mmCIF file of C-alpha atoms in Angstrom:
data_model
loop_
_atom_site.group_PDB
_atom_site.id
_atom_site.type_symbol
_atom_site.label_atom_id
_atom_site.label_comp_id
_atom_site.label_asym_id
_atom_site.label_seq_id
_atom_site.Cartn_x
_atom_site.Cartn_y
_atom_site.Cartn_z
ATOM 1 C CA GLN A 1 -167.351 60.750 167.829
ATOM 2 C CA PRO A 2 -167.719 58.029 170.759
ATOM 3 C CA SER A 3 -168.005 54.687 169.239
ATOM 4 C CA GLY A 4 -168.480 51.480 170.376
ATOM 5 C CA PRO A 5 -170.775 48.536 170.272
ATOM 6 C CA ALA A 6 -174.300 51.146 170.979
ATOM 7 C CA GLU A 7 -173.364 53.911 168.542
ATOM 8 C CA GLU A 8 -172.669 51.426 166.146
ATOM 9 C CA ALA A 9 -175.735 49.844 166.113
ATOM 10 C CA LEU A 10 -177.431 53.112 166.420
ATOM 11 C CA ARG A 11 -175.142 53.781 163.039
ATOM 12 C CA ASP A 12 -176.693 51.262 161.511
ATOM 13 C CA ARG A 13 -179.797 51.637 162.177
ATOM 14 C CA ARG A 14 -180.064 54.944 160.834
ATOM 15 C CA ALA A 15 -178.360 53.631 157.801
ATOM 16 C CA ARG A 16 -180.884 51.567 157.147
ATOM 17 C CA LEU A 17 -183.875 53.640 157.744
ATOM 18 C CA GLN A 18 -182.138 56.387 155.620
ATOM 19 C CA SER A 19 -182.134 53.490 152.246
ATOM 20 C CA ARG A 20 -185.365 52.408 153.256
ATOM 21 C CA GLY A 21 -187.932 53.539 150.365
ATOM 22 C CA LEU A 22 -184.348 53.897 148.374
ATOM 23 C CA PRO A 23 -185.016 51.500 144.957
ATOM 24 C CA ARG A 24 -182.327 48.805 145.082
ATOM 25 C CA GLN A 25 -180.010 49.546 141.924
ATOM 26 C CA LYS A 26 -179.755 47.044 138.652
ATOM 27 C CA PRO A 27 -177.438 46.670 136.347
ATOM 28 C CA ILE A 28 -178.603 47.370 132.977
ATOM 29 C CA GLU A 29 -178.588 43.938 130.765
ATOM 30 C CA GLY A 30 -175.630 43.604 129.090
ATOM 31 C CA VAL A 31 -173.579 46.555 130.188
ATOM 32 C CA LYS A 32 -170.229 46.687 132.512
ATOM 33 C CA GLN A 33 -169.797 49.981 133.143
ATOM 34 C CA VAL A 34 -171.847 53.303 133.090
ATOM 35 C CA VAL A 35 -170.527 56.418 133.238
ATOM 36 C CA VAL A 36 -172.927 59.485 133.247
ATOM 37 C CA VAL A 37 -171.779 63.239 131.799
ATOM 38 C CA ALA A 38 -173.582 65.691 133.418
ATOM 39 C CA SER A 39 -174.178 69.363 133.963
ATOM 40 C CA GLY A 40 -175.177 71.699 136.945
ATOM 41 C CA LYS A 41 -176.650 74.395 134.021
ATOM 42 C CA GLY A 42 -177.507 73.955 130.442
ATOM 43 C CA GLY A 43 -175.681 75.617 127.314
ATOM 44 C CA VAL A 44 -171.928 74.537 128.217
ATOM 45 C CA GLY A 45 -171.365 71.891 126.079
ATOM 46 C CA LYS A 46 -172.039 68.796 127.392
ATOM 47 C CA SER A 47 -173.895 66.510 124.827
ATOM 48 C CA THR A 48 -170.665 67.808 122.711
ATOM 49 C CA THR A 49 -168.427 66.295 125.204
ATOM 50 C CA ALA A 50 -170.521 63.135 126.181
ATOM 51 C CA VAL A 51 -170.828 62.395 122.580
ATOM 52 C CA ASN A 52 -166.976 63.245 121.810
ATOM 53 C CA ILE A 53 -166.142 60.954 125.117
ATOM 54 C CA ALA A 54 -167.977 57.692 123.658
ATOM 55 C CA LEU A 55 -165.930 58.418 120.286
ATOM 56 C CA ALA A 56 -162.839 59.017 121.853
ATOM 57 C CA LEU A 57 -163.730 55.193 124.200
ATOM 58 C CA ALA A 58 -164.143 53.476 121.491
ATOM 59 C CA ALA A 59 -161.379 54.882 118.953
ATOM 60 C CA ASN A 60 -158.856 54.297 121.906
ATOM 61 C CA ASP A 61 -159.444 50.777 122.212
ATOM 62 C CA SER A 62 -161.136 48.673 118.947
ATOM 63 C CA THR A 63 -161.765 45.616 121.126
ATOM 64 C CA LYS A 64 -164.400 48.243 123.831
ATOM 65 C CA GLU A 65 -168.157 47.859 122.425
ATOM 66 C CA VAL A 66 -169.310 51.619 123.206
ATOM 67 C CA GLY A 67 -173.100 53.107 124.017
ATOM 68 C CA LEU A 68 -174.814 56.569 124.594
ATOM 69 C CA LEU A 69 -178.064 56.995 126.132
ATOM 70 C CA ASP A 70 -179.171 60.403 125.656
ATOM 71 C CA ALA A 71 -181.340 60.810 129.008
ATOM 72 C CA ASP A 72 -182.464 64.738 127.996
ATOM 73 C CA ILE A 73 -185.523 64.237 127.518
ATOM 74 C CA TYR A 74 -186.900 68.040 126.315
ATOM 75 C CA GLY A 75 -183.868 68.316 124.643
ATOM 76 C CA PRO A 76 -182.408 65.576 123.101
ATOM 77 C CA SER A 77 -179.704 66.340 120.815
ATOM 78 C CA ILE A 78 -177.604 63.441 120.531
ATOM 79 C CA PRO A 79 -179.658 62.340 117.099
ATOM 80 C CA LYS A 80 -178.430 65.180 115.384
ATOM 81 C CA MET A 81 -175.091 65.211 116.807
ATOM 82 C CA MET A 82 -174.548 61.403 115.629
ATOM 83 C CA ASN A 83 -176.556 61.751 112.187
ATOM 84 C CA LEU A 84 -178.829 59.612 113.675
ATOM 85 C CA LYS A 85 -182.613 59.549 112.299
ATOM 86 C CA GLY A 86 -185.804 56.904 112.263
ATOM 87 C CA ASN A 87 -187.214 54.707 114.002
ATOM 88 C CA PRO A 88 -185.744 51.830 116.619
ATOM 89 C CA GLU A 89 -187.003 48.322 115.338
ATOM 90 C CA LEU A 90 -188.076 46.173 118.090
ATOM 91 C CA THR A 91 -187.123 42.701 119.003
ATOM 92 C CA PRO A 92 -189.130 39.576 119.575
ATOM 93 C CA LYS A 93 -188.837 40.283 123.136
ATOM 94 C CA ASN A 94 -190.387 43.567 122.497
ATOM 95 C CA LEU A 95 -186.801 45.791 123.276
ATOM 96 C CA MET A 96 -185.812 48.579 121.293
ATOM 97 C CA ARG A 97 -182.645 48.306 119.470
ATOM 98 C CA PRO A 98 -180.481 51.358 119.354
ATOM 99 C CA LEU A 99 -179.795 53.211 116.363
ATOM 100 C CA LYS A 100 -175.764 53.243 114.952
ATOM 101 C CA ASN A 101 -173.019 55.185 113.713
ATOM 102 C CA TYR A 102 -169.420 55.634 114.282
ATOM 103 C CA GLY A 103 -169.538 52.394 115.825
ATOM 104 C CA ILE A 104 -171.422 53.255 118.617
ATOM 105 C CA ALA A 105 -175.026 52.248 119.328
ATOM 106 C CA CYS A 106 -177.469 55.385 120.107
ATOM 107 C CA MET A 107 -180.386 55.800 121.988
ATOM 108 C CA SER A 108 -182.505 58.899 122.782
ATOM 109 C CA MET A 109 -186.105 59.874 123.103
ATOM 110 C CA GLY A 110 -185.225 61.839 119.571
ATOM 111 C CA PHE A 111 -185.578 58.971 117.482
ATOM 112 C CA LEU A 112 -189.491 58.837 118.721
ATOM 113 C CA ILE A 113 -190.979 61.680 118.399
ATOM 114 C CA GLU A 114 -190.749 63.952 115.595
ATOM 115 C CA GLU A 115 -187.690 66.462 114.910
ATOM 116 C CA THR A 116 -189.674 69.881 115.928
ATOM 117 C CA ALA A 117 -192.371 67.849 118.285
ATOM 118 C CA PRO A 118 -192.183 69.565 121.664
ATOM 119 C CA ILE A 119 -192.290 67.494 125.199
ATOM 120 C CA VAL A 120 -195.043 68.815 126.865
ATOM 121 C CA TRP A 121 -195.395 66.424 129.572
ATOM 122 C CA ARG A 122 -195.172 66.377 133.787
ATOM 123 C CA GLY A 123 -192.539 64.704 135.520
ATOM 124 C CA LEU A 124 -194.174 61.363 136.166
ATOM 125 C CA MET A 125 -194.315 60.892 132.414
ATOM 126 C CA VAL A 126 -190.677 62.070 132.234
ATOM 127 C CA MET A 127 -190.056 59.802 134.755
ATOM 128 C CA SER A 128 -191.129 56.497 132.686
ATOM 129 C CA ALA A 129 -189.677 57.747 129.789
ATOM 130 C CA VAL A 130 -186.581 57.708 131.532
ATOM 131 C CA GLU A 131 -187.429 54.150 132.952
ATOM 132 C CA LYS A 132 -188.472 52.599 129.427
ATOM 133 C CA LEU A 133 -185.036 54.123 128.058
ATOM 134 C CA LEU A 134 -183.182 52.547 130.981
ATOM 135 C CA ARG A 135 -185.167 49.143 130.780
ATOM 136 C CA GLN A 136 -186.026 48.690 127.562
ATOM 137 C CA VAL A 137 -183.072 48.594 125.035
ATOM 138 C CA ASP A 138 -181.604 46.287 123.704
ATOM 139 C CA TRP A 139 -177.957 47.381 123.676
ATOM 140 C CA GLY A 140 -176.555 43.499 123.295
ATOM 141 C CA GLN A 141 -173.135 43.594 125.220
ATOM 142 C CA LEU A 142 -171.144 46.819 126.132
ATOM 143 C CA ASP A 143 -167.690 47.583 128.108
ATOM 144 C CA TYR A 144 -169.184 51.374 127.920
ATOM 145 C CA LEU A 145 -172.476 52.837 128.352
ATOM 146 C CA VAL A 146 -172.167 57.101 128.348
ATOM 147 C CA ILE A 147 -174.899 58.614 129.463
ATOM 148 C CA ASP A 148 -175.975 62.347 128.665
ATOM 149 C CA MET A 149 -177.874 63.788 131.426
ATOM 150 C CA PRO A 150 -180.155 66.295 131.813
ATOM 151 C CA PRO A 151 -178.346 69.766 133.351
ATOM 152 C CA GLY A 152 -180.104 70.236 136.574
ATOM 153 C CA THR A 153 -179.954 68.101 139.959
ATOM 154 C CA GLY A 154 -184.014 66.502 139.858
ATOM 155 C CA ASP A 155 -186.037 64.162 139.049
ATOM 156 C CA VAL A 156 -184.178 62.536 135.968
ATOM 157 C CA GLN A 157 -180.525 62.518 137.645
ATOM 158 C CA LEU A 158 -181.524 61.125 141.286
ATOM 159 C CA SER A 159 -183.579 58.171 139.529
ATOM 160 C CA VAL A 160 -180.596 57.641 137.153
ATOM 161 C CA SER A 161 -178.532 57.638 139.935
ATOM 162 C CA GLN A 162 -180.611 55.549 142.396
ATOM 163 C CA ASN A 163 -181.819 52.666 139.528
ATOM 164 C CA ILE A 164 -178.830 51.497 138.348
ATOM 165 C CA PRO A 165 -174.722 51.654 139.214
ATOM 166 C CA ILE A 166 -172.783 54.336 137.694
ATOM 167 C CA ALA A 167 -168.870 53.794 137.690
ATOM 168 C CA GLY A 168 -168.849 57.333 137.728
ATOM 169 C CA ALA A 169 -169.661 61.015 137.275
ATOM 170 C CA VAL A 170 -167.596 63.757 134.876
ATOM 171 C CA ILE A 171 -169.111 67.058 135.476
ATOM 172 C CA ILE A 172 -168.960 69.834 132.391
ATOM 173 C CA SER A 173 -169.048 73.453 132.766
ATOM 174 C CA THR A 174 -167.700 76.627 131.562
ATOM 175 C CA PRO A 175 -165.009 78.842 133.672
ATOM 176 C CA GLN A 176 -167.642 80.978 134.091
ATOM 177 C CA ASP A 177 -168.730 82.242 137.648
ATOM 178 C CA VAL A 178 -172.587 81.385 137.096
ATOM 179 C CA ALA A 179 -172.119 77.589 135.516
ATOM 180 C CA LEU A 180 -169.573 76.894 138.150
ATOM 181 C CA LEU A 181 -172.127 77.498 140.854
ATOM 182 C CA ASP A 182 -174.195 74.887 139.427
ATOM 183 C CA ALA A 183 -171.294 72.126 138.646
ATOM 184 C CA ARG A 184 -170.718 72.617 142.122
ATOM 185 C CA LYS A 185 -174.144 71.641 142.621
ATOM 186 C CA GLY A 186 -173.620 68.805 140.462
ATOM 187 C CA ALA A 187 -170.633 67.194 141.892
ATOM 188 C CA GLU A 188 -172.008 67.342 145.141
ATOM 189 C CA MET A 189 -175.673 65.667 144.045
ATOM 190 C CA PHE A 190 -173.723 62.682 143.098
ATOM 191 C CA ARG A 191 -171.801 62.848 146.134
ATOM 192 C CA LYS A 192 -174.748 62.193 148.358
ATOM 193 C CA VAL A 193 -176.120 59.757 146.229
ATOM 194 C CA HIS A 194 -173.018 57.987 146.249
ATOM 195 C CA VAL A 195 -171.980 58.220 142.345
ATOM 196 C CA PRO A 196 -168.095 58.349 142.704
ATOM 197 C CA VAL A 197 -167.286 61.879 140.830
ATOM 198 C CA LEU A 198 -164.765 60.962 138.558
ATOM 199 C CA GLY A 199 -163.045 64.541 137.626
ATOM 200 C CA LEU A 200 -164.380 68.062 135.850
ATOM 201 C CA VAL A 201 -164.099 68.883 132.404
ATOM 202 C CA GLN A 202 -163.144 72.759 131.859
ATOM 203 C CA ASN A 203 -164.810 73.521 128.601
ATOM 204 C CA MET A 204 -165.195 76.936 126.093
ATOM 205 C CA SER A 205 -161.748 77.927 127.978
ATOM 206 C CA VAL A 206 -159.763 80.158 125.920
ATOM 207 C CA PHE A 207 -160.838 81.461 122.324
ATOM 208 C CA GLN A 208 -158.153 81.801 120.143
ATOM 209 C CA CYS A 209 -158.449 84.162 117.022
ATOM 210 C CA PRO A 210 -158.185 82.721 113.963
ATOM 211 C CA LYS A 211 -156.464 85.616 112.551
ATOM 212 C CA CYS A 212 -154.197 87.106 114.785
ATOM 213 C CA LYS A 213 -154.530 83.829 117.269
ATOM 214 C CA HIS A 214 -154.628 86.335 119.767
ATOM 215 C CA GLU A 215 -156.485 83.993 123.011
ATOM 216 C CA THR A 216 -159.312 85.666 124.975
ATOM 217 C CA HIS A 217 -160.861 84.395 127.851
ATOM 218 C CA ILE A 218 -164.262 84.783 127.162
ATOM 219 C CA PHE A 219 -165.805 83.174 130.507
ATOM 220 C CA GLY A 220 -163.378 83.620 132.559
ATOM 221 C CA ALA A 221 -159.657 81.575 133.261
ATOM 222 C CA ASP A 222 -159.251 78.808 134.898
ATOM 223 C CA GLY A 223 -162.420 79.057 137.048
ATOM 224 C CA VAL A 224 -163.015 74.789 136.670
ATOM 225 C CA ARG A 225 -159.416 74.736 137.889
ATOM 226 C CA ASP A 226 -160.111 76.612 140.724
ATOM 227 C CA LEU A 227 -163.361 74.463 141.672
ATOM 228 C CA ALA A 228 -161.216 71.128 141.119
ATOM 229 C CA LYS A 229 -159.290 72.144 143.791
ATOM 230 C CA THR A 230 -161.830 73.608 146.292
ATOM 231 C CA LEU A 231 -163.559 70.101 145.737
ATOM 232 C CA GLY A 232 -160.598 67.874 145.688
ATOM 233 C CA LEU A 233 -160.960 66.739 142.212
ATOM 234 C CA ASP A 234 -158.601 66.077 139.007
ATOM 235 C CA ILE A 235 -159.568 67.828 135.768
ATOM 236 C CA LEU A 236 -159.976 65.396 132.649
ATOM 237 C CA GLY A 237 -158.933 67.972 130.408
ATOM 238 C CA ASP A 238 -159.699 71.639 128.768
ATOM 239 C CA ILE A 239 -161.519 72.365 125.674
ATOM 240 C CA PRO A 240 -161.311 75.364 123.633
ATOM 241 C CA LEU A 241 -164.123 77.336 122.407
ATOM 242 C CA HIS A 242 -163.173 76.776 118.719
ATOM 243 C CA VAL A 243 -165.662 76.836 115.649
ATOM 244 C CA ASN A 244 -164.794 73.623 114.415
ATOM 245 C CA ILE A 245 -165.723 71.824 117.586
ATOM 246 C CA ARG A 246 -169.550 73.277 117.409
ATOM 247 C CA GLU A 247 -169.914 72.589 113.574
ATOM 248 C CA THR A 248 -168.514 69.198 113.160
ATOM 249 C CA CYS A 249 -171.406 68.600 116.299
ATOM 250 C CA ASP A 250 -174.069 70.138 114.256
ATOM 251 C CA SER A 251 -172.983 68.405 110.971
ATOM 252 C CA GLY A 252 -172.941 65.328 112.568
ATOM 253 C CA GLN A 253 -169.966 64.088 112.388
ATOM 254 C CA PRO A 254 -167.982 65.098 115.790
ATOM 255 C CA VAL A 255 -164.398 66.265 115.919
ATOM 256 C CA VAL A 256 -163.105 62.933 117.423
ATOM 257 C CA ILE A 257 -163.823 61.280 114.311
ATOM 258 C CA SER A 258 -163.957 63.882 111.768
ATOM 259 C CA GLN A 259 -160.549 65.406 112.813
ATOM 260 C CA PRO A 260 -158.796 62.859 115.089
ATOM 261 C CA GLU A 261 -155.255 64.562 114.769
ATOM 262 C CA SER A 262 -156.335 68.635 115.107
ATOM 263 C CA ASP A 263 -155.588 69.755 118.282
ATOM 264 C CA ALA A 264 -159.421 70.164 119.570
#
């Protein structure tokens, strides 16, 4: 590609035009690092992994303050997994105070609506809710804010990526081909909006029979590892399909906090 003063000026002009109209990134007050946990497809264990990542960050270094933001407006699951109920209090500045459990400050749409009430909203209302969850919460001082993203590559993902500086994204997928197709799209989307992808997590990788200990790759073997090689990314973790992981999250006692010595 030819390079010289004229070509460089043209590239600069193109970059300026492309960035015009994009919102300026503004940090969340009091938050040092933001990590987003995402997946292309729903049902791959993204929220379970996000919860356990937040708890693990706090467990690995007790001097660090960690928060967890549930950006899944239509299907908030953090309240149940973190065993939290109730409405956030308001500060004198009219900011919402996160609810806290296991030392983690949490905010979710689930705290603002009835547990069984569906969110029947169009996109603009969802975007308004995301903006409030990002900007109208008093996080105090956090070293890490883990954001549990909704599945897909739509409005919410773009809005979060373009409005706040993000240290990195973690992509969750099962080894199944159908999930991998969408995981790849998720990784490529973050690259397009200049968010570093920290790596992939292979979830539900192998099932071990509790009686005979025989291992079965229900969703296929090593699909996420192959995708990581293709994309030049790291594998951050390989999580088995284990009943304890599911049961502990469903009961509001995630495995990292309730069974820290277990294999899972």
